[in-house]
């Protein structure tokens, strides 16, 4: 009887030990699964991708100022290429950070700035345009109109200044009407290549940007950039610029 009792106790202890080990193993697997899922979720959240925004008008809606062929190529090909390369660079950056590859992180900065800037700038540009039948070319009113008169003398003077600076820009880039939030005044700036306006100063907010890359006008205006700059004002969406100004100057 004594030996049987000892054997029974030993068996119970062994079973209890096995149960404890099984529970620990299960808990470990659950913890590991939760950790892996959390990591994957964090990675998926961190790795945002960007897509081509829809235009609020048809490609041919800005004619004759800007041809439908230019608008389609500009939007579907050029802007899409910036987005594709931007997403690719961000994915490579994400992988490099995960691996602690500082050299690759540094190397990717120029691609991110160029392609990310191309996406930012073009997303603004499409909103800065509107068909004539939808108010394109109508002069700004309200507080933005008053600010333009205060800072530049008149809308005509502002247009002349932006046209002159856009025509004189060497190579490719953008000419901007911006709000300097620190100085509380309007400014005209140019940026090279696809640099966003904010690269000229952290307090600058873009109200209106005009693309002076050749792909924005060459099929229609050839190498005569001033003609493009003269005609693009016929489809400028001052209503959008006014809305941004109202929001940012409040």
mmCIF file of N, CA and C in Angstrom, residues 176-181 185-189 204-208:
data_model
loop_
_atom_site.group_PDB
_atom_site.id
_atom_site.type_symbol
_atom_site.label_atom_id
_atom_site.label_comp_id
_atom_site.label_asym_id
_atom_site.label_seq_id
_atom_site.Cartn_x
_atom_site.Cartn_y
_atom_site.Cartn_z
ATOM 1 N N UNK A 176 6.270 80.152 -57.162
ATOM 2 C CA UNK A 176 5.242 80.046 -56.124
ATOM 3 C C UNK A 176 4.751 81.412 -55.647
ATOM 4 N N UNK A 177 3.476 81.460 -55.309
ATOM 5 C CA UNK A 177 2.942 82.501 -54.442
ATOM 6 C C UNK A 177 2.739 81.831 -53.097
ATOM 7 N N UNK A 178 3.421 82.346 -52.085
ATOM 8 C CA UNK A 178 3.340 81.715 -50.779
ATOM 9 C C UNK A 178 2.978 82.706 -49.691
ATOM 10 N N UNK A 179 2.551 82.175 -48.576
ATOM 11 C CA UNK A 179 2.293 82.965 -47.377
ATOM 12 C C UNK A 179 3.403 82.700 -46.382
ATOM 13 N N UNK A 180 4.103 83.758 -45.985
ATOM 14 C CA UNK A 180 5.090 83.642 -44.916
ATOM 15 C C UNK A 180 4.353 83.858 -43.601
ATOM 16 N N UNK A 181 4.117 82.790 -42.871
ATOM 17 C CA UNK A 181 3.306 82.866 -41.658
ATOM 18 C C UNK A 181 4.007 83.618 -40.537
ATOM 19 N N UNK A 185 3.014 87.912 -44.488
ATOM 20 C CA UNK A 185 2.977 88.594 -45.778
ATOM 21 C C UNK A 185 3.064 87.586 -46.908
ATOM 22 N N UNK A 186 2.650 88.011 -48.093
ATOM 23 C CA UNK A 186 2.749 87.174 -49.282
ATOM 24 C C UNK A 186 4.128 87.333 -49.908
ATOM 25 N N UNK A 187 4.635 86.245 -50.471
ATOM 26 C CA UNK A 187 5.954 86.264 -51.101
ATOM 27 C C UNK A 187 5.901 85.478 -52.408
ATOM 28 N N UNK A 188 6.764 85.848 -53.338
ATOM 29 C CA UNK A 188 6.969 85.083 -54.567
ATOM 30 C C UNK A 188 8.316 84.397 -54.454
ATOM 31 N N UNK A 189 8.328 83.089 -54.661
ATOM 32 C CA UNK A 189 9.546 82.296 -54.521
ATOM 33 C C UNK A 189 9.666 81.350 -55.712
ATOM 34 N N UNK A 204 6.838 78.928 -44.770
ATOM 35 C CA UNK A 204 6.207 79.237 -46.048
ATOM 36 C C UNK A 204 5.108 78.231 -46.388
ATOM 37 N N UNK A 205 3.938 78.743 -46.717
ATOM 38 C CA UNK A 205 2.792 77.913 -47.100
ATOM 39 C C UNK A 205 2.461 78.191 -48.565
ATOM 40 N N UNK A 206 2.413 77.170 -49.417
ATOM 41 C CA UNK A 206 2.097 77.401 -50.832
ATOM 42 C C UNK A 206 0.620 77.705 -51.049
ATOM 43 N N UNK A 207 0.351 78.830 -51.693
ATOM 44 C CA UNK A 207 -1.006 79.177 -52.094
ATOM 45 C C UNK A 207 -1.225 78.850 -53.562
ATOM 46 N N UNK A 208 -0.178 79.064 -54.354
ATOM 47 C CA UNK A 208 -0.268 78.859 -55.796
ATOM 48 C C UNK A 208 1.105 78.459 -56.319
#
